[in-house]
């Protein structure tokens, strides 16, 4: 049944890939200074919010059991924040999440659900918040949430929450290898700090990836491929050494390049075109290195209300 028939609203929100993730030194507030290029891809979660007499959360999908169905769920946090912002007496709502984005996979699945919760609750309660209002609530919920609202391709600085849209003329075809077990983002950052300390590394502030931005603006996928970069990759590989095999399998199958996505452990492979992506995905599926293999394209728009 349409959620609208029940006085509800539904938002569709994409996963993200970091085409570049530069991680600077640890800041006094416990975060790292980032310079990152986000790209939203066609792998979506849907968040439906309906009127109810108390807060209730259900999660559907293969990995639903890994997601908390309680007020710590990021979509629930978002709905409660909208209620507070609109000065409602209560945040009673039924929240239903249909998950396609891998959980703890470095693809901002929880952030996507938070963005979906913001947008759907804003519509349900007729708040119809502006994009700036949504972005400012999003930044309070997490570093990646503003990008889940915005989508497309964007340069992120600060904790990743300060966004500047980027000109991207590339149509990017991706293969995503979802790992058998997840990785916790804070654990990966801690491992990066440990590896850097071990090498007595002086960490400079992260620079802007100008060559990558030029390749995007030029629509040059071949030039882009070798410029994909992730400072968190050594830390993710240190915690899950078998990801090296996954990365090798993808490039041997014909991908132009492969990197760990964000804090991992999902690995993403850039392919020359959609046909190449299907062939790389088929070979990776057969190699047994991943729990599941998906194809996607990007960039796509950020959080959107789904109309009947
Ligand atoms: P990021 O790429 O933003 O670092 P991630 O994609 O690696 O994050 P998430 O899928 O966002 O990781 O999940 C991180 C943790 O957040 C999960 O282990 C889960 O316990 C918790 N969590 C809370 N709400 C949600 C949600 N709606 N969806 C997924 N995870 C959630």
mmCIF file of C-alpha atoms and ligand atoms in Angstrom:
data_model
loop_
_atom_site.group_PDB
_atom_site.id
_atom_site.type_symbol
_atom_site.label_atom_id
_atom_site.label_comp_id
_atom_site.label_asym_id
_atom_site.label_seq_id
_atom_site.Cartn_x
_atom_site.Cartn_y
_atom_site.Cartn_z
ATOM 1 C CA UNK A 1 0.000 0.000 0.000
ATOM 2 C CA UNK A 2 1.249 3.500 -0.731
ATOM 3 C CA UNK A 3 2.656 5.170 2.396
ATOM 4 C CA UNK A 4 0.678 8.257 1.385
ATOM 5 C CA UNK A 5 -2.621 6.439 1.844
ATOM 6 C CA UNK A 6 -1.620 5.981 5.494
ATOM 7 C CA UNK A 7 -0.545 9.577 6.028
ATOM 8 C CA UNK A 8 3.133 8.764 5.472
ATOM 9 C CA UNK A 9 6.120 9.920 3.446
ATOM 10 C CA UNK A 10 8.915 7.955 1.844
ATOM 11 C CA UNK A 11 12.440 9.048 0.916
ATOM 12 C CA UNK A 12 14.963 7.283 -1.278
ATOM 13 C CA UNK A 13 18.620 7.899 -0.479
ATOM 14 C CA UNK A 14 21.788 6.769 -2.277
ATOM 15 C CA UNK A 15 24.996 5.189 -0.985
ATOM 16 C CA UNK A 16 28.264 7.068 -1.444
ATOM 17 C CA UNK A 17 31.723 6.253 -2.690
ATOM 18 C CA UNK A 18 34.744 8.386 -1.834
ATOM 19 C CA UNK A 19 36.620 8.924 -5.111
ATOM 20 C CA UNK A 20 39.316 10.575 -3.007
ATOM 21 C CA UNK A 21 39.693 10.404 0.757
ATOM 22 C CA UNK A 22 42.566 12.417 2.213
ATOM 23 C CA UNK A 23 42.858 12.139 6.004
ATOM 24 C CA UNK A 24 44.787 14.834 7.855
ATOM 25 C CA UNK A 25 46.021 14.880 11.447
ATOM 26 C CA UNK A 26 43.800 14.071 14.421
ATOM 27 C CA UNK A 27 42.102 17.284 15.647
ATOM 28 C CA UNK A 28 41.645 18.292 19.279
ATOM 29 C CA UNK A 29 37.924 17.407 19.034
ATOM 30 C CA UNK A 30 38.780 13.784 18.165
ATOM 31 C CA UNK A 31 37.924 14.080 14.458
ATOM 32 C CA UNK A 32 40.369 14.052 11.563
ATOM 33 C CA UNK A 33 40.566 16.874 9.040
ATOM 34 C CA UNK A 34 39.379 15.467 5.707
ATOM 35 C CA UNK A 35 39.587 16.406 2.064
ATOM 36 C CA UNK A 36 37.294 14.077 0.198
ATOM 37 C CA UNK A 37 35.386 13.784 -3.063
ATOM 38 C CA UNK A 38 32.053 12.056 -2.560
ATOM 39 C CA UNK A 39 30.051 10.492 -5.377
ATOM 40 C CA UNK A 40 26.486 9.257 -4.838
ATOM 41 C CA UNK A 41 25.762 5.943 -6.572
ATOM 42 C CA UNK A 42 22.635 4.034 -7.588
ATOM 43 C CA UNK A 43 22.373 1.798 -4.558
ATOM 44 C CA UNK A 44 19.492 3.032 -2.423
ATOM 45 C CA UNK A 45 17.872 2.681 0.990
ATOM 46 C CA UNK A 46 14.246 3.767 1.386
ATOM 47 C CA UNK A 47 12.947 5.298 4.587
ATOM 48 C CA UNK A 48 9.190 5.539 5.166
ATOM 49 C CA UNK A 49 7.785 7.546 8.078
ATOM 50 C CA UNK A 50 4.105 7.211 9.061
ATOM 51 C CA UNK A 51 2.004 8.666 11.840
ATOM 52 C CA UNK A 52 1.800 6.337 14.864
ATOM 53 C CA UNK A 53 1.009 6.481 18.569
ATOM 54 C CA UNK A 54 4.561 5.600 19.598
ATOM 55 C CA UNK A 55 8.041 5.372 18.028
ATOM 56 C CA UNK A 56 8.399 2.058 16.184
ATOM 57 C CA UNK A 57 11.210 1.005 13.839
ATOM 58 C CA UNK A 58 11.346 -1.885 11.395
ATOM 59 C CA UNK A 59 14.244 -2.732 9.111
ATOM 60 C CA UNK A 60 13.882 -4.930 6.008
ATOM 61 C CA UNK A 61 16.608 -6.451 3.822
ATOM 62 C CA UNK A 62 19.382 -9.085 3.959
ATOM 63 C CA UNK A 63 21.428 -7.221 6.558
ATOM 64 C CA UNK A 64 18.465 -5.984 8.653
ATOM 65 C CA UNK A 65 19.632 -7.911 11.729
ATOM 66 C CA UNK A 66 22.838 -5.828 11.912
ATOM 67 C CA UNK A 67 20.860 -2.598 12.212
ATOM 68 C CA UNK A 68 19.457 -1.483 15.590
ATOM 69 C CA UNK A 69 15.631 -1.303 15.590
ATOM 70 C CA UNK A 70 15.599 1.090 18.548
ATOM 71 C CA UNK A 71 16.023 4.845 19.155
ATOM 72 C CA UNK A 72 19.795 4.589 18.454
ATOM 73 C CA UNK A 73 18.937 3.910 14.798
ATOM 74 C CA UNK A 74 20.159 6.908 12.809
ATOM 75 C CA UNK A 75 16.838 7.281 10.971
ATOM 76 C CA UNK A 76 15.060 7.429 14.354
ATOM 77 C CA UNK A 77 17.575 10.020 15.589
ATOM 78 C CA UNK A 78 16.774 12.073 12.501
ATOM 79 C CA UNK A 79 13.002 11.817 12.991
ATOM 80 C CA UNK A 80 13.397 12.875 16.655
ATOM 81 C CA UNK A 81 15.560 15.829 15.600
ATOM 82 C CA UNK A 82 12.921 17.008 13.103
ATOM 83 C CA UNK A 83 10.214 16.721 15.799
ATOM 84 C CA UNK A 84 12.346 18.849 18.131
ATOM 85 C CA UNK A 85 13.118 21.387 15.388
ATOM 86 C CA UNK A 86 9.414 21.715 14.530
ATOM 87 C CA UNK A 87 8.644 22.006 18.275
ATOM 88 C CA UNK A 88 6.288 19.036 18.207
ATOM 89 C CA UNK A 89 5.061 17.575 21.500
ATOM 90 C CA UNK A 90 6.287 14.089 20.548
ATOM 91 C CA UNK A 91 8.232 12.188 17.875
ATOM 92 C CA UNK A 92 5.751 9.335 17.598
ATOM 93 C CA UNK A 93 6.121 7.721 14.206
ATOM 94 C CA UNK A 94 6.475 4.370 12.551
ATOM 95 C CA UNK A 95 9.780 4.222 10.660
ATOM 96 C CA UNK A 96 10.349 1.534 8.067
ATOM 97 C CA UNK A 97 13.775 1.136 6.450
ATOM 98 C CA UNK A 98 14.298 -0.940 3.300
ATOM 99 C CA UNK A 99 18.047 -1.551 3.214
ATOM 100 C CA UNK A 100 20.055 -2.197 0.077
ATOM 101 C CA UNK A 101 23.189 -0.349 1.203
ATOM 102 C CA UNK A 102 25.673 -2.676 2.968
ATOM 103 C CA UNK A 103 25.788 -2.172 6.760
ATOM 104 C CA UNK A 104 29.156 -1.061 8.214
ATOM 105 C CA UNK A 105 30.461 -1.201 4.643
ATOM 106 C CA UNK A 106 32.034 2.249 4.257
ATOM 107 C CA UNK A 107 29.189 3.406 1.996
ATOM 108 C CA UNK A 108 27.358 5.683 4.459
ATOM 109 C CA UNK A 109 24.313 3.416 4.855
ATOM 110 C CA UNK A 110 23.424 4.753 8.298
ATOM 111 C CA UNK A 111 23.942 8.332 7.099
ATOM 112 C CA UNK A 112 21.639 7.655 4.134
ATOM 113 C CA UNK A 113 18.924 6.468 6.524
ATOM 114 C CA UNK A 114 19.437 9.580 8.651
ATOM 115 C CA UNK A 115 19.006 11.796 5.576
ATOM 116 C CA UNK A 116 15.906 9.803 4.582
ATOM 117 C CA UNK A 117 14.471 10.186 8.092
ATOM 118 C CA UNK A 118 14.997 13.968 7.973
ATOM 119 C CA UNK A 119 13.322 14.370 4.602
ATOM 120 C CA UNK A 120 10.400 11.989 5.211
ATOM 121 C CA UNK A 121 9.612 13.373 8.698
ATOM 122 C CA UNK A 122 9.811 16.921 7.356
ATOM 123 C CA UNK A 123 7.188 16.012 4.734
ATOM 124 C CA UNK A 124 5.008 13.927 7.091
ATOM 125 C CA UNK A 125 4.741 16.742 9.599
ATOM 126 C CA UNK A 126 4.339 19.363 6.869
ATOM 127 C CA UNK A 127 7.535 21.036 8.017
ATOM 128 C CA UNK A 128 8.786 21.106 4.410
ATOM 129 C CA UNK A 129 12.210 22.198 5.594
ATOM 130 C CA UNK A 130 14.416 24.037 3.103
ATOM 131 C CA UNK A 131 17.562 22.379 1.797
ATOM 132 C CA UNK A 132 19.681 24.614 4.052
ATOM 133 C CA UNK A 133 17.632 23.621 7.111
ATOM 134 C CA UNK A 134 17.965 19.938 6.180
ATOM 135 C CA UNK A 135 21.733 20.329 5.666
ATOM 136 C CA UNK A 136 22.198 21.991 9.025
ATOM 137 C CA UNK A 137 20.180 19.284 10.868
ATOM 138 C CA UNK A 138 22.120 16.686 8.846
ATOM 139 C CA UNK A 139 25.492 18.037 10.044
ATOM 140 C CA UNK A 140 24.316 17.609 13.650
ATOM 141 C CA UNK A 141 23.579 13.920 12.976
ATOM 142 C CA UNK A 142 26.900 12.882 11.423
ATOM 143 C CA UNK A 143 29.760 13.865 9.122
ATOM 144 C CA UNK A 144 28.435 12.021 6.042
ATOM 145 C CA UNK A 145 24.750 12.924 6.468
ATOM 146 C CA UNK A 146 24.900 16.314 4.644
ATOM 147 C CA UNK A 147 26.288 14.584 1.561
ATOM 148 C CA UNK A 148 23.487 11.995 1.688
ATOM 149 C CA UNK A 149 21.052 14.930 1.503
ATOM 150 C CA UNK A 150 22.945 16.655 -1.331
ATOM 151 C CA UNK A 151 24.090 13.728 -3.549
ATOM 152 C CA UNK A 152 25.775 14.160 -6.941
ATOM 153 C CA UNK A 153 29.511 14.731 -6.670
ATOM 154 C CA UNK A 154 30.930 17.035 -4.009
ATOM 155 C CA UNK A 155 34.163 18.059 -2.364
ATOM 156 C CA UNK A 156 33.929 17.592 1.410
ATOM 157 C CA UNK A 157 36.210 19.323 3.908
ATOM 158 C CA UNK A 158 36.247 19.692 7.700
ATOM 159 C CA UNK A 159 34.857 16.361 8.972
ATOM 160 C CA UNK A 160 33.403 15.921 5.475
ATOM 161 C CA UNK A 161 30.336 18.023 6.323
ATOM 162 C CA UNK A 162 31.418 21.224 4.511
ATOM 163 C CA UNK A 163 30.369 20.555 0.935
ATOM 164 C CA UNK A 164 31.048 22.137 -2.417
ATOM 165 C CA UNK A 165 29.362 20.622 -5.499
ATOM 166 C CA UNK A 166 31.867 19.449 -8.101
ATOM 167 C CA UNK A 167 31.489 19.477 -11.886
ATOM 168 C CA UNK A 168 31.465 15.833 -12.971
ATOM 169 C CA UNK A 169 30.984 15.008 -16.661
ATOM 170 C CA UNK A 170 31.856 11.317 -16.138
ATOM 171 C CA UNK A 171 29.235 8.581 -16.149
ATOM 172 C CA UNK A 172 30.842 6.162 -13.752
ATOM 173 C CA UNK A 173 30.139 2.408 -13.821
ATOM 174 C CA UNK A 174 30.918 0.586 -10.600
ATOM 175 C CA UNK A 175 31.155 -2.905 -9.212
ATOM 176 C CA UNK A 176 30.804 -3.218 -5.446
ATOM 177 C CA UNK A 177 32.201 -6.196 -3.573
ATOM 178 C CA UNK A 178 30.440 -6.423 -0.202
ATOM 179 C CA UNK A 179 32.733 -8.052 2.372
ATOM 180 C CA UNK A 180 31.735 -11.004 4.517
ATOM 181 C CA UNK A 181 32.108 -9.010 7.775
ATOM 182 C CA UNK A 182 31.828 -5.255 8.455
ATOM 183 C CA UNK A 183 34.390 -2.797 9.827
ATOM 184 C CA UNK A 184 33.708 -0.130 12.426
ATOM 185 C CA UNK A 185 34.620 3.351 11.161
ATOM 186 C CA UNK A 186 36.196 4.471 14.510
ATOM 187 C CA UNK A 187 38.315 1.262 14.567
ATOM 188 C CA UNK A 188 39.665 2.028 11.083
ATOM 189 C CA UNK A 189 40.599 5.613 12.025
ATOM 190 C CA UNK A 190 42.303 4.298 15.193
ATOM 191 C CA UNK A 191 44.262 1.808 13.107
ATOM 192 C CA UNK A 192 45.338 4.600 10.750
ATOM 193 C CA UNK A 193 46.587 6.651 13.725
ATOM 194 C CA UNK A 194 48.423 3.583 15.062
ATOM 195 C CA UNK A 195 50.110 2.881 11.694
ATOM 196 C CA UNK A 196 51.095 6.549 11.357
ATOM 197 C CA UNK A 197 52.503 6.673 14.893
ATOM 198 C CA UNK A 198 54.462 3.464 14.254
ATOM 199 C CA UNK A 199 56.133 5.163 11.282
ATOM 200 C CA UNK A 200 56.608 8.484 13.171
ATOM 201 C CA UNK A 201 54.763 10.068 10.277
ATOM 202 C CA UNK A 202 54.264 13.845 10.264
ATOM 203 C CA UNK A 203 50.783 14.178 8.789
ATOM 204 C CA UNK A 204 50.206 17.321 6.712
ATOM 205 C CA UNK A 205 46.732 18.865 6.291
ATOM 206 C CA UNK A 206 44.960 17.039 3.456
ATOM 207 C CA UNK A 207 45.283 18.807 0.092
ATOM 208 C CA UNK A 208 42.658 19.298 -2.611
ATOM 209 C CA UNK A 209 42.841 16.522 -5.242
ATOM 210 C CA UNK A 210 43.168 18.869 -8.228
ATOM 211 C CA UNK A 211 44.134 16.258 -10.843
ATOM 212 C CA UNK A 212 41.104 14.137 -9.932
ATOM 213 C CA UNK A 213 38.807 17.177 -10.056
ATOM 214 C CA UNK A 214 40.175 17.996 -13.544
ATOM 215 C CA UNK A 215 39.527 14.441 -14.774
ATOM 216 C CA UNK A 216 35.921 14.646 -13.485
ATOM 217 C CA UNK A 217 35.348 18.015 -15.146
ATOM 218 C CA UNK A 218 36.796 16.701 -18.419
ATOM 219 C CA UNK A 219 34.626 13.557 -18.306
ATOM 220 C CA UNK A 220 37.787 11.467 -18.663
ATOM 221 C CA UNK A 221 37.182 8.095 -16.946
ATOM 222 C CA UNK A 222 40.536 6.665 -18.093
ATOM 223 C CA UNK A 223 42.410 9.573 -16.528
ATOM 224 C CA UNK A 224 40.279 9.323 -13.395
ATOM 225 C CA UNK A 225 40.928 5.627 -12.710
ATOM 226 C CA UNK A 226 44.561 5.842 -11.469
ATOM 227 C CA UNK A 227 43.700 8.938 -9.402
ATOM 228 C CA UNK A 228 41.180 7.172 -7.126
ATOM 229 C CA UNK A 229 42.735 7.320 -3.664
ATOM 230 C CA UNK A 230 41.880 6.430 -0.085
ATOM 231 C CA UNK A 231 44.163 7.248 2.872
ATOM 232 C CA UNK A 232 42.121 4.825 5.012
ATOM 233 C CA UNK A 233 42.881 1.882 2.729
ATOM 234 C CA UNK A 234 46.112 0.762 4.472
ATOM 235 C CA UNK A 235 44.255 0.746 7.810
ATOM 236 C CA UNK A 236 41.307 -1.227 6.400
ATOM 237 C CA UNK A 237 43.737 -3.708 4.784
ATOM 238 C CA UNK A 238 45.633 -4.030 8.040
ATOM 239 C CA UNK A 239 42.389 -4.980 9.863
ATOM 240 C CA UNK A 240 41.099 -7.220 7.040
ATOM 241 C CA UNK A 241 44.150 -8.456 5.059
ATOM 242 C CA UNK A 242 41.953 -10.620 2.809
ATOM 243 C CA UNK A 243 40.675 -7.423 1.143
ATOM 244 C CA UNK A 244 43.959 -7.418 -0.829
ATOM 245 C CA UNK A 245 42.690 -10.536 -2.602
ATOM 246 C CA UNK A 246 39.390 -8.823 -3.370
ATOM 247 C CA UNK A 247 41.170 -5.776 -4.850
ATOM 248 C CA UNK A 248 43.437 -8.017 -6.947
ATOM 249 C CA UNK A 249 40.507 -10.121 -8.168
ATOM 250 C CA UNK A 250 38.637 -7.014 -9.380
ATOM 251 C CA UNK A 251 41.511 -5.567 -11.375
ATOM 252 C CA UNK A 252 42.383 -9.016 -12.792
ATOM 253 C CA UNK A 253 38.727 -9.290 -13.885
ATOM 254 C CA UNK A 254 39.154 -6.137 -15.988
ATOM 255 C CA UNK A 255 38.255 -3.171 -13.753
ATOM 256 C CA UNK A 256 40.147 0.059 -14.508
ATOM 257 C CA UNK A 257 40.876 0.503 -10.785
ATOM 258 C CA UNK A 258 39.722 -0.724 -7.393
ATOM 259 C CA UNK A 259 39.823 0.847 -3.941
ATOM 260 C CA UNK A 260 38.435 0.245 -0.484
ATOM 261 C CA UNK A 261 35.320 2.416 -0.085
ATOM 262 C CA UNK A 262 35.638 4.924 2.786
ATOM 263 C CA UNK A 263 36.472 3.050 5.973
ATOM 264 C CA UNK A 264 35.714 -0.258 4.199
ATOM 265 C CA UNK A 265 35.425 -3.122 3.981
ATOM 266 C CA UNK A 266 33.381 -2.788 0.762
ATOM 267 C CA UNK A 267 35.699 -2.611 -2.259
ATOM 268 C CA UNK A 268 34.584 -0.612 -5.285
ATOM 269 C CA UNK A 269 35.810 -1.070 -8.839
ATOM 270 C CA UNK A 270 35.609 1.546 -11.559
ATOM 271 C CA UNK A 271 34.848 0.018 -14.965
ATOM 272 C CA UNK A 272 35.055 1.411 -18.496
ATOM 273 C CA UNK A 273 31.275 1.148 -19.106
ATOM 274 C CA UNK A 274 28.158 -0.697 -17.856
ATOM 275 C CA UNK A 275 28.924 -3.834 -19.974
ATOM 276 C CA UNK A 276 32.424 -4.044 -18.507
ATOM 277 C CA UNK A 277 30.900 -3.689 -15.017
ATOM 278 C CA UNK A 278 28.556 -6.651 -15.624
ATOM 279 C CA UNK A 279 31.471 -8.808 -16.788
ATOM 280 C CA UNK A 280 33.701 -7.795 -13.820
ATOM 281 C CA UNK A 281 30.785 -8.447 -11.437
ATOM 282 C CA UNK A 282 30.205 -11.924 -12.900
ATOM 283 C CA UNK A 283 33.863 -12.858 -12.509
ATOM 284 C CA UNK A 284 34.094 -11.449 -8.977
ATOM 285 C CA UNK A 285 30.934 -13.337 -7.946
ATOM 286 C CA UNK A 286 32.525 -16.579 -9.129
ATOM 287 C CA UNK A 287 35.799 -15.928 -7.298
ATOM 288 C CA UNK A 288 34.221 -16.221 -3.855
ATOM 289 C CA UNK A 289 36.074 -13.186 -2.422
ATOM 290 C CA UNK A 290 32.927 -11.275 -1.452
ATOM 291 C CA UNK A 291 29.652 -11.941 0.359
ATOM 292 C CA UNK A 292 27.798 -10.331 -2.536
ATOM 293 C CA UNK A 293 28.619 -8.347 -5.646
ATOM 294 C CA UNK A 294 26.536 -5.487 -7.031
ATOM 295 C CA UNK A 295 26.747 -3.077 -9.964
ATOM 296 C CA UNK A 296 25.835 0.602 -9.778
ATOM 297 C CA UNK A 297 26.318 3.859 -11.630
ATOM 298 C CA UNK A 298 26.883 7.410 -10.510
ATOM 299 C CA UNK A 299 26.635 10.224 -9.854
ATOM 300 C CA UNK A 300 22.952 10.217 -8.830
ATOM 301 C CA UNK A 301 20.850 12.761 -6.904
ATOM 302 C CA UNK A 302 20.776 12.804 -3.089
ATOM 303 C CA UNK A 303 17.795 12.140 -0.787
ATOM 304 C CA UNK A 304 14.487 12.497 -2.666
ATOM 305 C CA UNK A 305 10.867 12.006 -1.701
ATOM 306 C CA UNK A 306 9.356 9.120 -3.606
ATOM 307 C CA UNK A 307 6.064 10.147 -5.161
ATOM 308 C CA UNK A 308 3.316 7.633 -5.866
HETATM 309 P P1 LIG B 1 30.301 5.410 6.976
HETATM 310 O O1 LIG B 1 30.588 5.029 5.555
HETATM 311 O O2 LIG B 1 29.396 6.615 7.094
HETATM 312 O O3 LIG B 1 31.506 5.503 7.829
HETATM 313 P P2 LIG B 1 29.319 2.741 7.228
HETATM 314 O O4 LIG B 1 28.582 2.683 5.935
HETATM 315 O O5 LIG B 1 30.647 2.068 7.285
HETATM 316 O O6 LIG B 1 29.438 4.248 7.662
HETATM 317 P P3 LIG B 1 26.877 2.163 8.537
HETATM 318 O O7 LIG B 1 26.200 1.210 7.607
HETATM 319 O O8 LIG B 1 26.425 3.557 8.520
HETATM 320 O O9 LIG B 1 28.440 2.110 8.330
HETATM 321 O O10 LIG B 1 26.726 1.528 9.992
HETATM 322 C C1 LIG B 1 27.552 1.852 11.076
HETATM 323 C C2 LIG B 1 26.886 1.372 12.355
HETATM 324 O O11 LIG B 1 25.823 2.276 12.645
HETATM 325 C C3 LIG B 1 26.247 -0.009 12.232
HETATM 326 O O12 LIG B 1 27.103 -0.991 12.715
HETATM 327 C C4 LIG B 1 24.968 0.108 13.056
HETATM 328 O O13 LIG B 1 25.120 -0.509 14.310
HETATM 329 C C5 LIG B 1 24.746 1.602 13.289
HETATM 330 N N1 LIG B 1 23.471 2.096 12.711
HETATM 331 C C6 LIG B 1 22.575 2.876 13.321
HETATM 332 N N2 LIG B 1 21.538 3.157 12.515
HETATM 333 C C7 LIG B 1 21.758 2.545 11.363
HETATM 334 C C8 LIG B 1 21.062 2.479 10.150
HETATM 335 N N3 LIG B 1 19.876 3.081 9.979
HETATM 336 N N4 LIG B 1 21.610 1.763 9.144
HETATM 337 C C9 LIG B 1 22.807 1.151 9.321
HETATM 338 N N5 LIG B 1 23.501 1.177 10.460
HETATM 339 C C10 LIG B 1 23.012 1.873 11.473
#
